[in-house]
Short mmCIF file of C-alpha atoms and ligand atoms in Angstrom, two decimals:
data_model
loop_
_atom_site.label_atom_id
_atom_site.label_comp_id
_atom_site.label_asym_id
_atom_site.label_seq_id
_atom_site.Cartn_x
_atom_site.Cartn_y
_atom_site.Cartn_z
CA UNK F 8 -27.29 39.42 12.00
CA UNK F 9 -30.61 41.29 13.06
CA UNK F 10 -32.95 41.59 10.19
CA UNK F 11 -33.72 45.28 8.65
CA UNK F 12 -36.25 47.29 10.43
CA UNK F 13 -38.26 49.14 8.43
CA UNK F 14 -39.33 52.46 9.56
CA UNK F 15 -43.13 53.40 9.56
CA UNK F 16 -42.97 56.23 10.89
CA UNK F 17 -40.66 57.84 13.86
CA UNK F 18 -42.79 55.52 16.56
CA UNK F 19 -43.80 52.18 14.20
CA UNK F 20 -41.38 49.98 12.48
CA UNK F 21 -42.11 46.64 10.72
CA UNK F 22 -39.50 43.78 10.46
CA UNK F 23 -40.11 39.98 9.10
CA UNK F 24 -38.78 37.73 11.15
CA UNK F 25 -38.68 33.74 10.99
CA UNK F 26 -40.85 31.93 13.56
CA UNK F 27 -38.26 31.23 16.21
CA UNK F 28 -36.87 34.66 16.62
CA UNK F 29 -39.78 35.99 17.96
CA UNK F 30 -39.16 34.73 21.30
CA UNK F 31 -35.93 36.77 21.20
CA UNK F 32 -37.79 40.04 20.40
CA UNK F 33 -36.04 42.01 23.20
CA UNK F 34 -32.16 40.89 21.59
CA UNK F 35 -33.29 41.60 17.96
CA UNK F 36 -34.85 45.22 18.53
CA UNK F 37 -34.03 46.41 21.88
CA UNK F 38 -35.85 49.12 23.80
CA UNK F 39 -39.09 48.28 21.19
CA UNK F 40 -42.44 46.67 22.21
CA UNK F 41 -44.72 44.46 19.71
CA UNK F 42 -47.63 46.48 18.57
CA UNK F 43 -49.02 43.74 16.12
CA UNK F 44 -48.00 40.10 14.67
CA UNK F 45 -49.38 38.99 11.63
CA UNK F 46 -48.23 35.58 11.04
CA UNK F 47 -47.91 33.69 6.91
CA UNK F 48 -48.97 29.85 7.14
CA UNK F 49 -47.43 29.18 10.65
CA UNK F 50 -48.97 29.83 14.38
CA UNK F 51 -47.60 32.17 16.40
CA UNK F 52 -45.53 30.52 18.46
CA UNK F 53 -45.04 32.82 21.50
CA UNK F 54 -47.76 34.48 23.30
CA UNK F 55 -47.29 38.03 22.85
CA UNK F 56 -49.87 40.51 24.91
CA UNK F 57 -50.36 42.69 21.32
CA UNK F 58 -53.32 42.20 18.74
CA UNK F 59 -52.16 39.09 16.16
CA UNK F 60 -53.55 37.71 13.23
CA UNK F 61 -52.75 34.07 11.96
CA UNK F 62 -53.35 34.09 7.76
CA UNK F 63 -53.83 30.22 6.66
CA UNK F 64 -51.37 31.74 3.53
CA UNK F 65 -48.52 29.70 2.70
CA UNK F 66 -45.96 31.98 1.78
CA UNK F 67 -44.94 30.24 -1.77
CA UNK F 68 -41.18 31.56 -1.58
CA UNK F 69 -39.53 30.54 1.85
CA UNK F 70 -39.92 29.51 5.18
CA UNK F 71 -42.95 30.61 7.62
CA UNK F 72 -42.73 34.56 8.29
CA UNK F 73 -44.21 36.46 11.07
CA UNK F 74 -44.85 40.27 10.21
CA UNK F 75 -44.06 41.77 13.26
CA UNK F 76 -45.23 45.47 14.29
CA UNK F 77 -43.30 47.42 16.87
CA UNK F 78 -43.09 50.83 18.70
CA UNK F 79 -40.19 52.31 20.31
CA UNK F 80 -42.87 54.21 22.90
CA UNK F 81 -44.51 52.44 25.55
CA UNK F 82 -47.60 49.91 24.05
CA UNK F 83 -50.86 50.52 25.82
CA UNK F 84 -52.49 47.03 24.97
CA UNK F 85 -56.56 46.59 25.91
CA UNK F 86 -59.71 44.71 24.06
CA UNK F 87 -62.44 46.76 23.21
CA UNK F 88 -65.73 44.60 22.34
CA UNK F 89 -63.82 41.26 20.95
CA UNK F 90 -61.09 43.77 19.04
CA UNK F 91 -57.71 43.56 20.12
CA UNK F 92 -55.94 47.26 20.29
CA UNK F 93 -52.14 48.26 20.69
CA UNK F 94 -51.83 52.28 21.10
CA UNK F 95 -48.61 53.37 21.11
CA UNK F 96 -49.99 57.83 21.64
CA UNK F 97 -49.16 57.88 17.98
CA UNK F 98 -50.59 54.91 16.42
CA UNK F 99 -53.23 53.12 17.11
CA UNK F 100 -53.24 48.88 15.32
CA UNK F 101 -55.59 46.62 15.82
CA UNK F 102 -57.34 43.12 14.75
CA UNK F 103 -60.37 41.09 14.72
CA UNK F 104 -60.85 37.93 14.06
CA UNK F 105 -65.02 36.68 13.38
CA UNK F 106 -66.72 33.20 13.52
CA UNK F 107 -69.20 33.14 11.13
CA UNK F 108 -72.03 31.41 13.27
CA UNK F 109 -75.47 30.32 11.94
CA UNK F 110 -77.43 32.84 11.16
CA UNK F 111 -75.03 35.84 10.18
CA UNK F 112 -74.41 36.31 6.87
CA UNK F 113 -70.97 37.56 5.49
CA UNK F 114 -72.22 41.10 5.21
CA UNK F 115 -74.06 41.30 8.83
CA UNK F 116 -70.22 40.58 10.11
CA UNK F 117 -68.50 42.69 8.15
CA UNK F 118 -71.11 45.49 9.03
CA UNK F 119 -70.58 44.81 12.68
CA UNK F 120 -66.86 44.71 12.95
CA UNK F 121 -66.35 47.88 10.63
CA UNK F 122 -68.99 49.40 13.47
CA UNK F 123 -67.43 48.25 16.45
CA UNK F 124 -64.17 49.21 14.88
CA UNK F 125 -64.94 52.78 13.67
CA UNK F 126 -66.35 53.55 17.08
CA UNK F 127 -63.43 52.50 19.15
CA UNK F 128 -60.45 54.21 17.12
CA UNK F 129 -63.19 57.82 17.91
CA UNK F 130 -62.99 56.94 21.74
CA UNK F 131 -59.39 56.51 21.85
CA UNK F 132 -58.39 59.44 19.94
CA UNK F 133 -57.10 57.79 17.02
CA UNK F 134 -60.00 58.72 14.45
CA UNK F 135 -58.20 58.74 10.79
CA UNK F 136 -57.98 55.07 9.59
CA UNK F 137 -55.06 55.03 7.01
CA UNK F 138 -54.53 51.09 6.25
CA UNK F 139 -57.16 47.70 6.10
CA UNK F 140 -56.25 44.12 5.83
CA UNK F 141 -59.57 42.07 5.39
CA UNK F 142 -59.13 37.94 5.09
CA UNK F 143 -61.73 35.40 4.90
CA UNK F 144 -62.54 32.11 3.14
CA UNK F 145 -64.60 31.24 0.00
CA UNK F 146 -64.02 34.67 -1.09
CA UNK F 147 -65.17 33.95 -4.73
CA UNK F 148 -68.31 31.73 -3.62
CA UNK F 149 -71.67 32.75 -3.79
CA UNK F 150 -74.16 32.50 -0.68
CA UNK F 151 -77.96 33.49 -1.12
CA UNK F 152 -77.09 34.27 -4.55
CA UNK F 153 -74.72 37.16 -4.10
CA UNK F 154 -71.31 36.20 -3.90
CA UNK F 155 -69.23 36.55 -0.92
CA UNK F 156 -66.47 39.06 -1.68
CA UNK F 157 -69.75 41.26 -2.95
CA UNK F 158 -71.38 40.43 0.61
CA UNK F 159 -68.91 41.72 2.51
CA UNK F 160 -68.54 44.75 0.52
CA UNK F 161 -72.22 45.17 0.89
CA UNK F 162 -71.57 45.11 5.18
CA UNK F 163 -68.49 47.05 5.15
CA UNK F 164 -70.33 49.92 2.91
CA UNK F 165 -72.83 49.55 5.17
CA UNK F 166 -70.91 50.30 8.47
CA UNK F 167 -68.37 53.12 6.79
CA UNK F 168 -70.88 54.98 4.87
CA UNK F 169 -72.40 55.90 7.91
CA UNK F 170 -70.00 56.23 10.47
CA UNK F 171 -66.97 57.91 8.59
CA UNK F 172 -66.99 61.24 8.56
CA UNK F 173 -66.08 62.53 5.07
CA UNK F 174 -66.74 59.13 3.59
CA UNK F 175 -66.10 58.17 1.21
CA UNK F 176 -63.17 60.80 0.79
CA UNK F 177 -61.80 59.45 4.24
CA UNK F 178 -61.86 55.26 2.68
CA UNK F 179 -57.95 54.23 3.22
CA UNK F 180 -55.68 52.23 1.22
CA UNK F 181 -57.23 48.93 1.84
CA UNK F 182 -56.65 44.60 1.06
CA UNK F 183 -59.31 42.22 0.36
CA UNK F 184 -58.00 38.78 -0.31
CA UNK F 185 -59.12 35.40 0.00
CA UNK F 186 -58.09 32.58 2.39
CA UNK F 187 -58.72 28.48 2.27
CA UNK F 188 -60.67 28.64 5.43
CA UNK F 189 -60.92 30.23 8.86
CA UNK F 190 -62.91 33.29 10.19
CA UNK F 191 -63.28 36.89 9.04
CA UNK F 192 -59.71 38.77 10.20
CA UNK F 193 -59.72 42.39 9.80
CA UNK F 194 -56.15 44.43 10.93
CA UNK F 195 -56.18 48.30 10.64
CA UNK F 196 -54.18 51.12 10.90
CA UNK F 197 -54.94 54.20 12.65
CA UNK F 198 -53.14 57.18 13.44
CA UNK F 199 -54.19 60.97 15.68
CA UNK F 200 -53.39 62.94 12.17
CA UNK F 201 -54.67 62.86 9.15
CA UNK F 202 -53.41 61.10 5.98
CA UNK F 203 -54.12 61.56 2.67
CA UNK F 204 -55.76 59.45 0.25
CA UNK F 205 -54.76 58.87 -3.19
CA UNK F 206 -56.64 58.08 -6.41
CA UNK F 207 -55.16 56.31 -9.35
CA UNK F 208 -55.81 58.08 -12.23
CA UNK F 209 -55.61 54.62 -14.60
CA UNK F 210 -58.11 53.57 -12.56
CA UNK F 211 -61.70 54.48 -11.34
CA UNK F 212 -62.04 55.04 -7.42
CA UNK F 213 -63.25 51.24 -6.30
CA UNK F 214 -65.76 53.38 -3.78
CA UNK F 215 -67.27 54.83 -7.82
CA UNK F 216 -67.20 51.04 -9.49
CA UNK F 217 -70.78 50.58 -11.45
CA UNK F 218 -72.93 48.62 -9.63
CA UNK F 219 -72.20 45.59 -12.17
CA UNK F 220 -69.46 44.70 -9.41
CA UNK F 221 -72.09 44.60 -6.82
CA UNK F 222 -74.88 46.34 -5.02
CA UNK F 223 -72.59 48.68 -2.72
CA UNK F 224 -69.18 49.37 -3.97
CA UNK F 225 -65.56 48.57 -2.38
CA UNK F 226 -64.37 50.30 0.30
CA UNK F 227 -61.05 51.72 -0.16
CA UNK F 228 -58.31 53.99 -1.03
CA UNK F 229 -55.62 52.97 -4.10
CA UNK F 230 -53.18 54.47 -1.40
CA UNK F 231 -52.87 56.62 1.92
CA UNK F 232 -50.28 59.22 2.32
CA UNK F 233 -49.16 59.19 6.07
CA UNK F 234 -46.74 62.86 5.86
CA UNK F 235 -46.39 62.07 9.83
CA UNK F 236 -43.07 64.17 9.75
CA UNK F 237 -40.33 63.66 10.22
CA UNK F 238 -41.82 60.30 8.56
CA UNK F 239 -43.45 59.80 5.10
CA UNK F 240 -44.91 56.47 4.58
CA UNK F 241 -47.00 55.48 1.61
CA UNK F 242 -49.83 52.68 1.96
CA UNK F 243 -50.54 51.43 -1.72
CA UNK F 244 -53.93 49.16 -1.82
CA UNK F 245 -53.86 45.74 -3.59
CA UNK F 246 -53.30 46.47 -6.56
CA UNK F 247 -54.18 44.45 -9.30
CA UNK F 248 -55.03 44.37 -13.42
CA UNK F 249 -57.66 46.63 -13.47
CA UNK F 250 -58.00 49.98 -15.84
CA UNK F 251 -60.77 51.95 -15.34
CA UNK F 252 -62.79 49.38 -13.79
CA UNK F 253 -62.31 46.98 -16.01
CA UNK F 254 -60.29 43.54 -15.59
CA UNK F 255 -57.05 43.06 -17.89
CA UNK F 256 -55.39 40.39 -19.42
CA UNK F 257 -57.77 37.51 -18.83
CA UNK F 258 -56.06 34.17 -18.06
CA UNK F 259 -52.60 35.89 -18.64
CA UNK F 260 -50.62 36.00 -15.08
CA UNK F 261 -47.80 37.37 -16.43
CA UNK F 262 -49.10 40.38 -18.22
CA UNK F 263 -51.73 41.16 -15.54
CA UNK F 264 -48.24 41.44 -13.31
CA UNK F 265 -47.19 44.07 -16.07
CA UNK F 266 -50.64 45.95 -15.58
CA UNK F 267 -50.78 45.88 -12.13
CA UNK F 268 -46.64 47.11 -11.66
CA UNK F 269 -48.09 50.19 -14.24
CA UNK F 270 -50.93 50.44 -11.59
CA UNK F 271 -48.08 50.45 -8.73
CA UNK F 272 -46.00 53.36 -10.65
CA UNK F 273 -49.22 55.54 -11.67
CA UNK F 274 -49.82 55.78 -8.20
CA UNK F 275 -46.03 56.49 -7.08
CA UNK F 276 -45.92 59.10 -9.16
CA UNK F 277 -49.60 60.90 -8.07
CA UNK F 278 -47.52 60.23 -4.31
CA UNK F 279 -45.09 61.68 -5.62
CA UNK F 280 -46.77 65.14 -6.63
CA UNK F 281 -48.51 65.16 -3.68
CA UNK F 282 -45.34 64.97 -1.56
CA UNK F 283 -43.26 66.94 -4.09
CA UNK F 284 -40.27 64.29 -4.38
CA UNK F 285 -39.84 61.46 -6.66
CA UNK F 286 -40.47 58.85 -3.75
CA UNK F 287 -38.19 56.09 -5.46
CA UNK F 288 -35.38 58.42 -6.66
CA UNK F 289 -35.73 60.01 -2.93
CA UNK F 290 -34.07 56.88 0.15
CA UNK F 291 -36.67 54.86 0.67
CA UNK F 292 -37.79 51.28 2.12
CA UNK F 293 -40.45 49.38 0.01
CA UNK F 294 -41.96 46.16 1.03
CA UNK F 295 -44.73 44.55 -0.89
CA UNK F 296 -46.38 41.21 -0.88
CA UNK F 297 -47.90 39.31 -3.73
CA UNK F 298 -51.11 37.45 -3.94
CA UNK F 299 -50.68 34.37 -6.25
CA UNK F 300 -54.19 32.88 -6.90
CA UNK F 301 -51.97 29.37 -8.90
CA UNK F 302 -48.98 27.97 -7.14
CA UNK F 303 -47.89 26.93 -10.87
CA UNK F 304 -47.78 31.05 -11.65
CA UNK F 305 -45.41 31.90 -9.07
CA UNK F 306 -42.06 31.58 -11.10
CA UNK F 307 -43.22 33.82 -13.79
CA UNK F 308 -45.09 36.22 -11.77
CA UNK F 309 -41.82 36.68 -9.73
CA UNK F 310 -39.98 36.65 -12.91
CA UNK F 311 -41.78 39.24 -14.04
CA UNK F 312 -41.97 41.41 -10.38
CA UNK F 313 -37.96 41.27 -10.64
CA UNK F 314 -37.28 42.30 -14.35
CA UNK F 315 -39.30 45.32 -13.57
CA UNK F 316 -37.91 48.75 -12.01
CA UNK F 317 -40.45 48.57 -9.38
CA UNK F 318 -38.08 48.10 -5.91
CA UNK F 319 -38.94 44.47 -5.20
CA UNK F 320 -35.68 43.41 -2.59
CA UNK F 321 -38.56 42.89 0.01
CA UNK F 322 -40.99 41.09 -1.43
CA UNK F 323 -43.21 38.03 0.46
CA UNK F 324 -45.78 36.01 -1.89
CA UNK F 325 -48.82 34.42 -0.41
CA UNK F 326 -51.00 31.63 -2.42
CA UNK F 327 -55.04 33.35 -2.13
CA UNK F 328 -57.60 33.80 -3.72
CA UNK F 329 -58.85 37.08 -4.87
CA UNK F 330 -61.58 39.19 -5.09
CA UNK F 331 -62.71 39.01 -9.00
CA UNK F 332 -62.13 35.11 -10.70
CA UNK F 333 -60.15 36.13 -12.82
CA UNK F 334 -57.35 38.04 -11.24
CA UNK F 335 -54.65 35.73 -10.83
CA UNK F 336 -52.59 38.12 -8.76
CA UNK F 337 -52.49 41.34 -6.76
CA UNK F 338 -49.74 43.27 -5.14
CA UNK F 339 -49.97 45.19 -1.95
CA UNK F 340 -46.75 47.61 -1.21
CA UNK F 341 -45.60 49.50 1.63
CA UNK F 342 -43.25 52.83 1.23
CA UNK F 343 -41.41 54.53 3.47
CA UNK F 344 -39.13 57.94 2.61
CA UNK F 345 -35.56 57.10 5.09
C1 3EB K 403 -59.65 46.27 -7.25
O1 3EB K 403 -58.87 47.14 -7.60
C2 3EB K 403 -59.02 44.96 -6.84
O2 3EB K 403 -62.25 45.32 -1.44
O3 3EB K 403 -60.81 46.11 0.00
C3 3EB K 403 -58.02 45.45 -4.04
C4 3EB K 403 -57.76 45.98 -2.79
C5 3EB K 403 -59.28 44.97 -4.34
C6 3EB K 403 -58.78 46.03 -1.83
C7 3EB K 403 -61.11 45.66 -1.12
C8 3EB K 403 -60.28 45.03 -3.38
C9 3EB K 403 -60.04 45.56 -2.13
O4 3EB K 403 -60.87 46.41 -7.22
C10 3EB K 403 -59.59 44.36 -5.66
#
């Protein structure tokens, strides 16, 4: 049996698919090209001409999964400046993936990626970013005394505060998360309309945290609102135990899962005045994946994901580490009105 396919929007869908069916793409979803594969603690194992991204994250729940992005219009696939694009006249996805050679720092990278990236989606016509996914290792360490999760917001402030028009109203919905080693990866979203970006009003906008949580402030959305119609598809930001801007629940996995699920609904519900519908009560496809910072919290941090009312029947969790110490977990989620 063919896995679901979830629907993006009327030209994307996004289906998870175990290593070895990739190579039978065309039988699984005929008639649709590969726009992107992001691939969970296992290499890709076919060579596939679209942008891909290999995260050293052991999924802690089942077998190897490859994330697999695909269009049913034609996939115009180039490389712009090291980034690897799929356009698909709707959409536009890419990735990068960074070295970090002697003598750039975290931030110079970031800076330079988020530059080369901004420009490109303007020359191919896809300006509005609506979705980040930012990986790298030793997320929590510091280097030159500033640590590194701080240093790459520093570069990606850097590159977005200038080049974004409307920043930092125009910041999408947005992951940071930490891996056990490899180079900077960056995927993004991009799309010819405009979205709309959501605050969370339990929580202050990361782009306004106090500068106690670093010299420039994150870079991101708590969601983005794609109303592509006949599609609506809602990109919710890692979301984790923060209120206001202030971590929850300190050593407690369990009951920063409870904060961050009240995060998840504050923000489905702001969605859900913007849109006018109840998203959940409306059909819908959801999809999230969990961050587990401690293999040994995974039972009850699931436990807890499927006791609540949040939609959880696809659901992926990934051991990383995360942007403050002491989040133990952090759930991105994907929503799409059927
Ligand atoms: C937070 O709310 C948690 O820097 O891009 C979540 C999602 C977090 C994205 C980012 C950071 C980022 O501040 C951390």
């Amino acid at each position: 049996m063919s896995p679901p396919l979830h629907e993006v929007s009327s030209s994307l869908q996004v289906v998870y698919l175990p290593p070895e069916a990739l190579s039978s793409l065309p039988s699984i979803a005929p008639f649709m090209e590969p726009m992107a594969v992001v691939s969970f603690g296992t290499p890709v194992p076919v060579t596939l001409p679209c942008p891909t991204l290999t995260l050293p994250l052991a999924p802690l729940d089942r077998q190897p999964m490859i994330e697999t992005w695909l269009s049913d219009r034609p996939v115009h696939s180039l490389t712009r400046e090291g980034i690897s694009l799929a356009t698909n006249g709707e959409w536009l996805i890419g990735t990068i993936c960074l070295d970090e050679r002697l003598g750039w720092t975290l931030d110079s990278l970031a800076n330079d990626a988020y530059r080369r990236i901004v420009h490109h989606l303007h020359t191919l016509g896809y300006p509005h970013l609506c979705r980040t996914w930012n990986y790298f290792p030793r997320i929590n360490e510091e280097e030159d005394g500033l640590e590194r999760y701080r240093r790459f917001c520093v570069g990606r402030h850097q590159a977005l505060a200038e080049l974004l028009p409307d920043f930092p109203l125009s910041l999408p919905a947005a992951t940071a998360v930490g891996t056990p080693s490899g180079p900077l990866q960056i995927m993004f979203l991009a799309n010819t309309k405009l979205p709309t970006h959501l605050s969370n009003p339990r929580q202050l906008n990361a782009y306004e945290y106090p500068p106690a949580y670093g010299p420039r402030s994150p870079s991101f959305a708590r969601a983005t609102l794609c109303r592509f119609l006949p599609s609506t598809t809602l990109f919710i930001a890692g979301t984790a135990s923060i209120v206001g801007h202030t971590s929850q629940h300190i050593g407690a996995p369990i009951e920063q899962t409870h904060e961050s699920i009240r995060n998840i609904q504050a923000v489905l519900k702001r969605a859900g005045s913007v849109c006018g519908v109840d998203l959940l009560s409306h059909p819908h496809h959801a999809a999230f994946k969990v961050y587990v910072r401690n293999p040994h919290h995974f039972s009850g941090i699931r436990g807890a994901l499927y006791e609540s009312s949040l939609p959880v029947h696809h659901c992926i969790f990934l051991q990383s580490d995360l942007c403050r110490r002491e989040l133990l977990m952090e759930i991105e989620g994907l929503i799409t009105l059927t």
